[in-house]
Amino acid sequence: MIQGKGIPVGAACCLGMLLCLAAAGSRARGDETAPARDAKQAVDEAYTAKIKKYTTAPYFTSPLVDYLPASKNVPTPEVVLGDVAGAPGILPYAEDVYKYMRLLEKASARVKVYSIGMTEEGREMIAVAVSSEENLKHLDENKARLAKLADPRTIKLDDGEADRIVAQATPIYYITGTIHSPETGAPTALMELAYRLAVDESPYIREIREGTITLITPVVEVDGRDRMVDLYRWHLAHPKDFYPPLIYWGKYVAHDNNRDAMGVTLKLTENVLNTYVGWKAQVLHDLHESVPYLYDNTIGDGPYNAWIDPILADEWQMIGSRNVADMTKFGMPGVFAHGDFDTWSPGYLMFIAAMHNGISRLYETFGNGGADTKERTLEPEEYARTWYRQNPPLPKTLWSQRDNNNYEETGLLTSLHYFNENKRMFLKNFYLKAKRSVLKPGEEGPAAYVLPGDDPRAGLQAELLRVLQKQAVEISRATAAFTVTLPAKKDKKPAKGEDSKEAKKKAEPTTREFPAGSYIVRMDQPYSRIADALLDHQYWSPEDPQKTPYDDTGWTFGELFGVQVTRVTDTKVLDTAMERVKEIHAPGGVRGEGTTFAINNSAEPGLGTLRYKLRDVSMEAAEEPFEAGGKKFNRGSMIVRNVGRADLDHAAAEVGLQVMALDTAPSVKTHPVRAARVALVHTWLSTQTEGWWRLALDDMKIPYEYISTQTVAKIDDLNAKYDVILFPPIGYLSSSTAIIHGMPTGWGNPLPWKNTPETPNLVGKNDSTEDMRPGLGWAGVEHLQAFVAKGGVLLTAADTSGFALSIGLADGVSVSAAQKMNIVGSVVGTRLVDAASPIAYGYDEKVPAYCDNGLIFSLSSIAGSRRRRRLGAEMNSRPTGRGTIDDPDFTVGRPGMEAAEEPSSETWENPVVTDEQKINGYRVIPPAQRARVILRYADKSDLLISGLVTGGDEIAQHPAVVDVPAGNGHVVLFSINPVYRGETRGTYSLVLNTILNFDSLNAGRKVEEK
Ligand SMILES: [Zn+2]
């Protein structure tokens, strides 16, 4: 399923969409080939009988799939499955699916199988091309034609030439199955679809075969598929038992594997992207299961992504509406479009097509999470007739995997046929969208994005540019300095009643010079759209009719990577002397002479990588900024002695860090930076959100032990093994009760997550347990408390911060419930409060961060009490009484007594302890043990950077990252999530700094006096 952040509600009715439906209807032509089998071709009677047997109602099928054409030489899926596609009890491993596809390739000249790359766990991904012999024989010529349409610069944007190519080219329709592992139907549906496309001689299918190349990746999440099949086999072997939920899909993430199309951090995204772009496909159609019975959700609901070409929005309506219409005519219930999915975020796999001038599509079909035939009862929302679902699903029905396969195949075949009928238009659109991408600078703009050559974060800058290169975006580098004109910044409108004289001052355009070596992302290239979408800012209006965004609302990559990106509309930038860059790597290595080495700290993750790479070399961090060798070094810069120059040079070059050799060591206070022993803790409730942390740590080559809450419960002395325990966010099911108690153990059977004869693939390179149900337990709570008390550092974020506070690990910090606040996956501003804290090393005053309804932290200097709203100076309020707001009140009949001035503190600070509180003040937290705020949220007016923020005043100015001393150790609490979907690399160093300075976190601390 595509599962959003909120609970879906019914879609808003939209008149514009109704009109489109009508238009699509009138487009149907009278002379189209009817979907019917060829009476002259023999039918595989036995196979067809089983299709009928496994289809649970006559209306759950169509004339396209209620039979299977016979072939003398081409094997049906039965040879591998032992039964027909969609048969009960049968779920093939990816390997079996591939075996069948390769048998097809062997038997038919209409099928070719390509290996498209490997997964994280070393499993193969494939793409299967099915088309006429003739088309497959001339793939290369055809690819050359499509390449010209895909990059109109090659034909000088000549529409006449494009028309000639369009008339000759064969389009490519790319279908991807089972990215979401518990959604199990697609592989068998796609096996049978490939057979039908290769074998069926009915005119309807023949037209598709001869006119279009169908490309199929039957399993996208291969590692997860094999785990899912394991679990299903376990379930078949233990039919009376509860079966373990699929807690791991791929190596790192579960459902979020369909949110990686921006960052491209997973192999599956990279492999599908390369296949889509490499083949110059026109459509990417991704198959999911959740909603009864077939929801074409690409048309979806608003708001649409702002960066797509409007031509695409029209194509969605055309294909989707026609698809629904065709299946409605077959009498298949529950086929619809629109629904409640907004099409704003470009993070979905299918959006690779939307951002690369193609057509993105997505089906939700209905599935049982395996191949059991089950009676299914729907919710009223699911079976209600709505304006966009005139023939809704049935409230209750027997549903089989065969039903699912019937729907998927029928939907795909009617789509393919309609697409083929209109392929000249779609090919022309493909060209037009590419051409309009190339013309972007002169049309809507911008002309380019510029990343300055002197950005102190060269490593992060290179990482951002490499993401763009993965997205097939061309990167250029200026060979000389250049100047551009930047438009005047629009002033913020003065608030009502505010003096507007200041605001009326007309702002003037400015110029900016960029040094040679600056990177230029030109917008006059075919894939400018994806670069624009990733680098631009997003604004989701609080007034938007869509109240339940499906996913993140903001993602601006320059902000989240912490690097400088300038949007340039001045088209003169394109005339800058520049050259295309193939490999982007931040320069690194040792310069200068001397035996002491200094590395500036700009909060680049490379520092952490280097620390662990040279594990045995002693390193120190400067506690103050310093100057040496004519260069300024930030606080936290590393000083390295007693290391071979060649070793350091080699390591720094690899990581991309510049090292300066110095004659004399700088005289600055330092502390050691040791390679801490790190544990990363997961629950058996949900592993996806921490999976992004694992991916990031692996990527940065930071070693860690991966342990579960159950393991924490078993280790009496955590300090003997670890210096730092990371407890990243859990995501689903993350209440403190669930973390401690796990799943119910008072009834039912154990839920093992381990390799057995039925489940050889479950564990992979992750964790295992005899029973997933038990949680951290009270023993685990005690062990964590002892770990911190004895000097360990525990780092938590989002929900696990809430957990740490709920078990009393950090005195003086409380969480307030949000009243109206709604921050949906957005980029927000934070501000440095304590630059001397090692956690802040290398950061500037403003740190953009990812926030998804972050916890609202407040500090108190009194243990166990919450900061409360009160009258007085702090809250700028006074009681009702005489005078103006600034006057004192009075009492009739006695002279007034002036109150002493109230001590005040900022929202993010520890409130000053009052004299009253000090009387027998055993609950007053000693100053040195009070929370130390590293970052706070920005003021209300500066909170939103990208996305949706409503009610932001509730969290504005509140602490965002807090270091709380506890016993001899520390609990470091994050309200933001610093490590997320490979998109937030600018905040990774907040975590790395905590790890590297684990035994010196109090450095630079100014202790309050009272
Ligand atoms: Zn899904």
PDB file of N, CA, C and O in Angstrom, residues 497-555:
ATOM      1  N   GLY A 497      -2.047  46.826  10.608  1.00  0.00           N
ATOM      2  CA  GLY A 497      -1.839  47.794  11.670  1.00  0.00           C
ATOM      3  C   GLY A 497      -0.371  48.087  11.914  1.00  0.00           C
ATOM      4  O   GLY A 497      -0.032  49.020  12.613  1.00  0.00           O
ATOM      5  N   GLU A 498       0.523  47.314  11.312  1.00  0.00           N
ATOM      6  CA  GLU A 498       1.951  47.532  11.506  1.00  0.00           C
ATOM      7  C   GLU A 498       2.371  48.719  10.635  1.00  0.00           C
ATOM      8  O   GLU A 498       1.833  48.917   9.544  1.00  0.00           O
ATOM      9  N   ASP A 499       3.338  49.447  11.097  1.00  0.00           N
ATOM     10  CA  ASP A 499       3.822  50.569  10.313  1.00  0.00           C
ATOM     11  C   ASP A 499       4.452  50.056   9.017  1.00  0.00           C
ATOM     12  O   ASP A 499       5.344  49.227   9.047  1.00  0.00           O
ATOM     13  N   SER A 500       3.961  50.514   7.875  1.00  0.00           N
ATOM     14  CA  SER A 500       4.418  49.921   6.615  1.00  0.00           C
ATOM     15  C   SER A 500       5.469  50.769   5.912  1.00  0.00           C
ATOM     16  O   SER A 500       5.883  50.458   4.817  1.00  0.00           O
ATOM     17  N   LYS A 501       5.918  51.855   6.566  1.00  0.00           N
ATOM     18  CA  LYS A 501       6.887  52.729   5.898  1.00  0.00           C
ATOM     19  C   LYS A 501       8.162  51.980   5.538  1.00  0.00           C
ATOM     20  O   LYS A 501       8.664  52.044   4.431  1.00  0.00           O
ATOM     21  N   GLU A 502       8.652  51.183   6.481  1.00  0.00           N
ATOM     22  CA  GLU A 502       9.889  50.439   6.271  1.00  0.00           C
ATOM     23  C   GLU A 502       9.742  49.498   5.084  1.00  0.00           C
ATOM     24  O   GLU A 502      10.600  49.404   4.227  1.00  0.00           O
ATOM     25  N   ALA A 503       8.592  48.813   5.085  1.00  0.00           N
ATOM     26  CA  ALA A 503       8.392  47.781   4.079  1.00  0.00           C
ATOM     27  C   ALA A 503       8.258  48.383   2.688  1.00  0.00           C
ATOM     28  O   ALA A 503       8.506  47.723   1.694  1.00  0.00           O
ATOM     29  N   LYS A 504       7.865  49.635   2.626  1.00  0.00           N
ATOM     30  CA  LYS A 504       7.623  50.239   1.323  1.00  0.00           C
ATOM     31  C   LYS A 504       8.901  50.567   0.572  1.00  0.00           C
ATOM     32  O   LYS A 504       8.873  50.820  -0.618  1.00  0.00           O
ATOM     33  N   LYS A 505      10.015  50.593   1.308  1.00  0.00           N
ATOM     34  CA  LYS A 505      11.288  50.834   0.635  1.00  0.00           C
ATOM     35  C   LYS A 505      11.472  49.795  -0.454  1.00  0.00           C
ATOM     36  O   LYS A 505      11.455  48.598  -0.192  1.00  0.00           O
ATOM     37  N   LYS A 506      11.614  50.253  -1.680  1.00  0.00           N
ATOM     38  CA  LYS A 506      11.676  49.299  -2.798  1.00  0.00           C
ATOM     39  C   LYS A 506      13.036  48.601  -2.793  1.00  0.00           C
ATOM     40  O   LYS A 506      14.078  49.250  -2.795  1.00  0.00           O
ATOM     41  N   ALA A 507      13.000  47.269  -2.774  1.00  0.00           N
ATOM     42  CA  ALA A 507      14.254  46.533  -2.823  1.00  0.00           C
ATOM     43  C   ALA A 507      14.776  46.530  -4.249  1.00  0.00           C
ATOM     44  O   ALA A 507      14.012  46.497  -5.195  1.00  0.00           O
ATOM     45  N   GLU A 508      16.077  46.583  -4.380  1.00  0.00           N
ATOM     46  CA  GLU A 508      16.716  46.623  -5.699  1.00  0.00           C
ATOM     47  C   GLU A 508      17.322  45.256  -6.017  1.00  0.00           C
ATOM     48  O   GLU A 508      17.728  44.535  -5.110  1.00  0.00           O
ATOM     49  N   PRO A 509      17.399  44.939  -7.307  1.00  0.00           N
ATOM     50  CA  PRO A 509      18.119  43.711  -7.672  1.00  0.00           C
ATOM     51  C   PRO A 509      19.574  43.833  -7.242  1.00  0.00           C
ATOM     52  O   PRO A 509      20.125  44.935  -7.168  1.00  0.00           O
ATOM     53  N   THR A 510      20.182  42.716  -6.938  1.00  0.00           N
ATOM     54  CA  THR A 510      21.585  42.726  -6.528  1.00  0.00           C
ATOM     55  C   THR A 510      22.383  41.858  -7.498  1.00  0.00           C
ATOM     56  O   THR A 510      21.801  41.140  -8.300  1.00  0.00           O
ATOM     57  N   THR A 511      23.697  41.949  -7.395  1.00  0.00           N
ATOM     58  CA  THR A 511      24.514  41.034  -8.200  1.00  0.00           C
ATOM     59  C   THR A 511      25.326  40.181  -7.258  1.00  0.00           C
ATOM     60  O   THR A 511      25.539  40.535  -6.099  1.00  0.00           O
ATOM     61  N   ARG A 512      25.733  39.039  -7.762  1.00  0.00           N
ATOM     62  CA  ARG A 512      26.579  38.180  -6.940  1.00  0.00           C
ATOM     63  C   ARG A 512      27.653  37.572  -7.826  1.00  0.00           C
ATOM     64  O   ARG A 512      27.372  37.108  -8.923  1.00  0.00           O
ATOM     65  N   GLU A 513      28.860  37.604  -7.310  1.00  0.00           N
ATOM     66  CA  GLU A 513      29.949  36.992  -8.054  1.00  0.00           C
ATOM     67  C   GLU A 513      30.238  35.601  -7.479  1.00  0.00           C
ATOM     68  O   GLU A 513      30.248  35.406  -6.269  1.00  0.00           O
ATOM     69  N   PHE A 514      30.416  34.661  -8.374  1.00  0.00           N
ATOM     70  CA  PHE A 514      30.786  33.305  -7.964  1.00  0.00           C
ATOM     71  C   PHE A 514      32.197  33.009  -8.454  1.00  0.00           C
ATOM     72  O   PHE A 514      32.550  33.381  -9.578  1.00  0.00           O
ATOM     73  N   PRO A 515      32.987  32.322  -7.632  1.00  0.00           N
ATOM     74  CA  PRO A 515      34.374  32.048  -8.043  1.00  0.00           C
ATOM     75  C   PRO A 515      34.443  30.952  -9.110  1.00  0.00           C
ATOM     76  O   PRO A 515      33.495  30.183  -9.280  1.00  0.00           O
ATOM     77  N   ALA A 516      35.561  30.917  -9.785  1.00  0.00           N
ATOM     78  CA  ALA A 516      35.831  29.798 -10.695  1.00  0.00           C
ATOM     79  C   ALA A 516      35.718  28.513  -9.895  1.00  0.00           C
ATOM     80  O   ALA A 516      36.019  28.487  -8.699  1.00  0.00           O
ATOM     81  N   GLY A 517      35.278  27.461 -10.532  1.00  0.00           N
ATOM     82  CA  GLY A 517      35.109  26.197  -9.813  1.00  0.00           C
ATOM     83  C   GLY A 517      33.721  26.031  -9.234  1.00  0.00           C
ATOM     84  O   GLY A 517      33.407  24.983  -8.673  1.00  0.00           O
ATOM     85  N   SER A 518      32.889  27.065  -9.364  1.00  0.00           N
ATOM     86  CA  SER A 518      31.513  26.925  -8.882  1.00  0.00           C
ATOM     87  C   SER A 518      30.763  25.942  -9.778  1.00  0.00           C
ATOM     88  O   SER A 518      31.010  25.861 -10.982  1.00  0.00           O
ATOM     89  N   TYR A 519      29.856  25.212  -9.157  1.00  0.00           N
ATOM     90  CA  TYR A 519      29.071  24.242  -9.931  1.00  0.00           C
ATOM     91  C   TYR A 519      27.800  24.904 -10.450  1.00  0.00           C
ATOM     92  O   TYR A 519      27.153  25.673  -9.732  1.00  0.00           O
ATOM     93  N   ILE A 520      27.484  24.591 -11.707  1.00  0.00           N
ATOM     94  CA  ILE A 520      26.289  25.159 -12.330  1.00  0.00           C
ATOM     95  C   ILE A 520      25.390  24.007 -12.790  1.00  0.00           C
ATOM     96  O   ILE A 520      25.828  23.129 -13.525  1.00  0.00           O
ATOM     97  N   VAL A 521      24.170  23.998 -12.270  1.00  0.00           N
ATOM     98  CA  VAL A 521      23.190  23.011 -12.729  1.00  0.00           C
ATOM     99  C   VAL A 521      22.288  23.733 -13.725  1.00  0.00           C
ATOM    100  O   VAL A 521      21.386  24.479 -13.346  1.00  0.00           O
ATOM    101  N   ARG A 522      22.599  23.561 -15.002  1.00  0.00           N
ATOM    102  CA  ARG A 522      21.867  24.270 -16.060  1.00  0.00           C
ATOM    103  C   ARG A 522      20.446  23.739 -16.143  1.00  0.00           C
ATOM    104  O   ARG A 522      20.206  22.555 -16.020  1.00  0.00           O
ATOM    105  N   MET A 523      19.537  24.655 -16.391  1.00  0.00           N
ATOM    106  CA  MET A 523      18.147  24.227 -16.525  1.00  0.00           C
ATOM    107  C   MET A 523      17.754  24.025 -17.986  1.00  0.00           C
ATOM    108  O   MET A 523      16.614  23.710 -18.282  1.00  0.00           O
ATOM    109  N   ASP A 524      18.692  24.209 -18.914  1.00  0.00           N
ATOM    110  CA  ASP A 524      18.363  23.940 -20.321  1.00  0.00           C
ATOM    111  C   ASP A 524      18.829  22.545 -20.701  1.00  0.00           C
ATOM    112  O   ASP A 524      19.552  22.347 -21.662  1.00  0.00           O
ATOM    113  N   GLN A 525      18.412  21.573 -19.887  1.00  0.00           N
ATOM    114  CA  GLN A 525      18.739  20.178 -20.167  1.00  0.00           C
ATOM    115  C   GLN A 525      17.468  19.351 -19.971  1.00  0.00           C
ATOM    116  O   GLN A 525      16.543  19.761 -19.269  1.00  0.00           O
ATOM    117  N   PRO A 526      17.424  18.164 -20.586  1.00  0.00           N
ATOM    118  CA  PRO A 526      16.172  17.392 -20.596  1.00  0.00           C
ATOM    119  C   PRO A 526      15.664  17.018 -19.201  1.00  0.00           C
ATOM    120  O   PRO A 526      14.465  16.910 -18.992  1.00  0.00           O
ATOM    121  N   TYR A 527      16.561  16.805 -18.244  1.00  0.00           N
ATOM    122  CA  TYR A 527      16.091  16.412 -16.919  1.00  0.00           C
ATOM    123  C   TYR A 527      16.231  17.556 -15.911  1.00  0.00           C
ATOM    124  O   TYR A 527      16.521  17.351 -14.722  1.00  0.00           O
ATOM    125  N   SER A 528      16.029  18.778 -16.384  1.00  0.00           N
ATOM    126  CA  SER A 528      16.093  19.933 -15.482  1.00  0.00           C
ATOM    127  C   SER A 528      15.004  19.868 -14.421  1.00  0.00           C
ATOM    128  O   SER A 528      15.156  20.375 -13.311  1.00  0.00           O
ATOM    129  N   ARG A 529      13.896  19.195 -14.783  1.00  0.00           N
ATOM    130  CA  ARG A 529      12.719  19.173 -13.897  1.00  0.00           C
ATOM    131  C   ARG A 529      13.036  18.571 -12.525  1.00  0.00           C
ATOM    132  O   ARG A 529      12.639  19.101 -11.496  1.00  0.00           O
ATOM    133  N   ILE A 530      13.779  17.470 -12.507  1.00  0.00           N
ATOM    134  CA  ILE A 530      14.057  16.821 -11.214  1.00  0.00           C
ATOM    135  C   ILE A 530      15.019  17.684 -10.391  1.00  0.00           C
ATOM    136  O   ILE A 530      14.855  17.825  -9.171  1.00  0.00           O
ATOM    137  N   ALA A 531      15.986  18.305 -11.060  1.00  0.00           N
ATOM    138  CA  ALA A 531      16.916  19.161 -10.310  1.00  0.00           C
ATOM    139  C   ALA A 531      16.158  20.339  -9.705  1.00  0.00           C
ATOM    140  O   ALA A 531      16.358  20.696  -8.538  1.00  0.00           O
ATOM    141  N   ASP A 532      15.272  20.910 -10.495  1.00  0.00           N
ATOM    142  CA  ASP A 532      14.476  22.045 -10.019  1.00  0.00           C
ATOM    143  C   ASP A 532      13.618  21.632  -8.816  1.00  0.00           C
ATOM    144  O   ASP A 532      13.559  22.328  -7.799  1.00  0.00           O
ATOM    145  N   ALA A 533      12.973  20.469  -8.933  1.00  0.00           N
ATOM    146  CA  ALA A 533      12.082  20.013  -7.862  1.00  0.00           C
ATOM    147  C   ALA A 533      12.844  19.746  -6.565  1.00  0.00           C
ATOM    148  O   ALA A 533      12.326  19.987  -5.476  1.00  0.00           O
ATOM    149  N   LEU A 534      14.075  19.259  -6.677  1.00  0.00           N
ATOM    150  CA  LEU A 534      14.840  18.939  -5.469  1.00  0.00           C
ATOM    151  C   LEU A 534      15.473  20.173  -4.835  1.00  0.00           C
ATOM    152  O   LEU A 534      15.615  20.253  -3.620  1.00  0.00           O
ATOM    153  N   LEU A 535      15.874  21.141  -5.683  1.00  0.00           N
ATOM    154  CA  LEU A 535      16.635  22.274  -5.159  1.00  0.00           C
ATOM    155  C   LEU A 535      15.753  23.460  -4.777  1.00  0.00           C
ATOM    156  O   LEU A 535      16.151  24.325  -4.008  1.00  0.00           O
ATOM    157  N   ASP A 536      14.561  23.524  -5.325  1.00  0.00           N
ATOM    158  CA  ASP A 536      13.664  24.651  -5.053  1.00  0.00           C
ATOM    159  C   ASP A 536      13.066  24.532  -3.639  1.00  0.00           C
ATOM    160  O   ASP A 536      13.216  23.515  -2.965  1.00  0.00           O
ATOM    161  N   HIS A 537      12.363  25.564  -3.215  1.00  0.00           N
ATOM    162  CA  HIS A 537      11.641  25.534  -1.946  1.00  0.00           C
ATOM    163  C   HIS A 537      10.186  25.128  -2.185  1.00  0.00           C
ATOM    164  O   HIS A 537       9.651  25.344  -3.265  1.00  0.00           O
ATOM    165  N   GLN A 538       9.570  24.533  -1.171  1.00  0.00           N
ATOM    166  CA  GLN A 538       8.175  24.123  -1.263  1.00  0.00           C
ATOM    167  C   GLN A 538       7.328  24.936  -0.292  1.00  0.00           C
ATOM    168  O   GLN A 538       7.771  25.231   0.811  1.00  0.00           O
ATOM    169  N   TYR A 539       6.128  25.250  -0.736  1.00  0.00           N
ATOM    170  CA  TYR A 539       5.187  25.920   0.163  1.00  0.00           C
ATOM    171  C   TYR A 539       3.841  25.218   0.082  1.00  0.00           C
ATOM    172  O   TYR A 539       3.225  25.158  -0.972  1.00  0.00           O
ATOM    173  N   TRP A 540       3.414  24.663   1.187  1.00  0.00           N
ATOM    174  CA  TRP A 540       2.089  24.019   1.267  1.00  0.00           C
ATOM    175  C   TRP A 540       1.226  24.939   2.122  1.00  0.00           C
ATOM    176  O   TRP A 540       1.486  25.117   3.311  1.00  0.00           O
ATOM    177  N   SER A 541       0.199  25.506   1.498  1.00  0.00           N
ATOM    178  CA  SER A 541      -0.610  26.488   2.199  1.00  0.00           C
ATOM    179  C   SER A 541      -1.446  25.843   3.302  1.00  0.00           C
ATOM    180  O   SER A 541      -2.072  24.812   3.075  1.00  0.00           O
ATOM    181  N   PRO A 542      -1.451  26.468   4.482  1.00  0.00           N
ATOM    182  CA  PRO A 542      -2.335  25.963   5.544  1.00  0.00           C
ATOM    183  C   PRO A 542      -3.809  26.016   5.120  1.00  0.00           C
ATOM    184  O   PRO A 542      -4.646  25.331   5.698  1.00  0.00           O
ATOM    185  N   GLU A 543      -4.096  26.849   4.115  1.00  0.00           N
ATOM    186  CA  GLU A 543      -5.478  26.964   3.630  1.00  0.00           C
ATOM    187  C   GLU A 543      -5.783  25.934   2.551  1.00  0.00           C
ATOM    188  O   GLU A 543      -6.874  25.912   1.994  1.00  0.00           O
ATOM    189  N   ASP A 544      -4.807  25.118   2.183  1.00  0.00           N
ATOM    190  CA  ASP A 544      -5.044  24.158   1.101  1.00  0.00           C
ATOM    191  C   ASP A 544      -6.236  23.263   1.468  1.00  0.00           C
ATOM    192  O   ASP A 544      -6.335  22.812   2.611  1.00  0.00           O
ATOM    193  N   PRO A 545      -7.122  23.018   0.478  1.00  0.00           N
ATOM    194  CA  PRO A 545      -8.274  22.145   0.775  1.00  0.00           C
ATOM    195  C   PRO A 545      -7.841  20.740   1.220  1.00  0.00           C
ATOM    196  O   PRO A 545      -8.571  20.066   1.939  1.00  0.00           O
ATOM    197  N   GLN A 546      -6.661  20.324   0.808  1.00  0.00           N
ATOM    198  CA  GLN A 546      -6.151  19.014   1.234  1.00  0.00           C
ATOM    199  C   GLN A 546      -5.638  19.137   2.668  1.00  0.00           C
ATOM    200  O   GLN A 546      -4.639  19.797   2.923  1.00  0.00           O
ATOM    201  N   LYS A 547      -6.325  18.505   3.602  1.00  0.00           N
ATOM    202  CA  LYS A 547      -5.941  18.644   5.002  1.00  0.00           C
ATOM    203  C   LYS A 547      -5.095  17.471   5.504  1.00  0.00           C
ATOM    204  O   LYS A 547      -4.599  17.498   6.633  1.00  0.00           O
ATOM    205  N   THR A 548      -4.981  16.429   4.717  1.00  0.00           N
ATOM    206  CA  THR A 548      -4.187  15.288   5.169  1.00  0.00           C
ATOM    207  C   THR A 548      -3.130  14.948   4.122  1.00  0.00           C
ATOM    208  O   THR A 548      -3.300  14.040   3.327  1.00  0.00           O
ATOM    209  N   PRO A 549      -2.037  15.720   4.139  1.00  0.00           N
ATOM    210  CA  PRO A 549      -0.967  15.429   3.169  1.00  0.00           C
ATOM    211  C   PRO A 549      -0.550  13.965   3.270  1.00  0.00           C
ATOM    212  O   PRO A 549      -0.457  13.410   4.365  1.00  0.00           O
ATOM    213  N   TYR A 550      -0.293  13.362   2.116  1.00  0.00           N
ATOM    214  CA  TYR A 550       0.021  11.932   2.093  1.00  0.00           C
ATOM    215  C   TYR A 550       1.415  11.637   2.605  1.00  0.00           C
ATOM    216  O   TYR A 550       1.682  10.569   3.137  1.00  0.00           O
ATOM    217  N   ASP A 551       2.306  12.597   2.406  1.00  0.00           N
ATOM    218  CA  ASP A 551       3.683  12.349   2.831  1.00  0.00           C
ATOM    219  C   ASP A 551       4.324  13.695   3.140  1.00  0.00           C
ATOM    220  O   ASP A 551       3.632  14.670   3.432  1.00  0.00           O
ATOM    221  N   ASP A 552       5.650  13.757   3.066  1.00  0.00           N
ATOM    222  CA  ASP A 552       6.346  15.001   3.382  1.00  0.00           C
ATOM    223  C   ASP A 552       5.851  16.138   2.494  1.00  0.00           C
ATOM    224  O   ASP A 552       5.503  15.940   1.340  1.00  0.00           O
ATOM    225  N   THR A 553       5.870  17.341   3.067  1.00  0.00           N
ATOM    226  CA  THR A 553       5.427  18.503   2.296  1.00  0.00           C
ATOM    227  C   THR A 553       6.605  19.375   1.863  1.00  0.00           C
ATOM    228  O   THR A 553       6.448  20.241   1.024  1.00  0.00           O
ATOM    229  N   GLY A 554       7.785  19.162   2.426  1.00  0.00           N
ATOM    230  CA  GLY A 554       8.958  19.959   2.050  1.00  0.00           C
ATOM    231  C   GLY A 554      10.213  19.105   2.087  1.00  0.00           C
ATOM    232  O   GLY A 554      10.289  18.157   2.874  1.00  0.00           O
ATOM    233  N   TRP A 555      11.174  19.418   1.211  1.00  0.00           N
ATOM    234  CA  TRP A 555      12.365  18.571   1.134  1.00  0.00           C
ATOM    235  C   TRP A 555      13.610  19.310   0.625  1.00  0.00           C
ATOM    236  O   TRP A 555      14.660  18.698   0.471  1.00  0.00           O
TER     237      TRP A 555
END
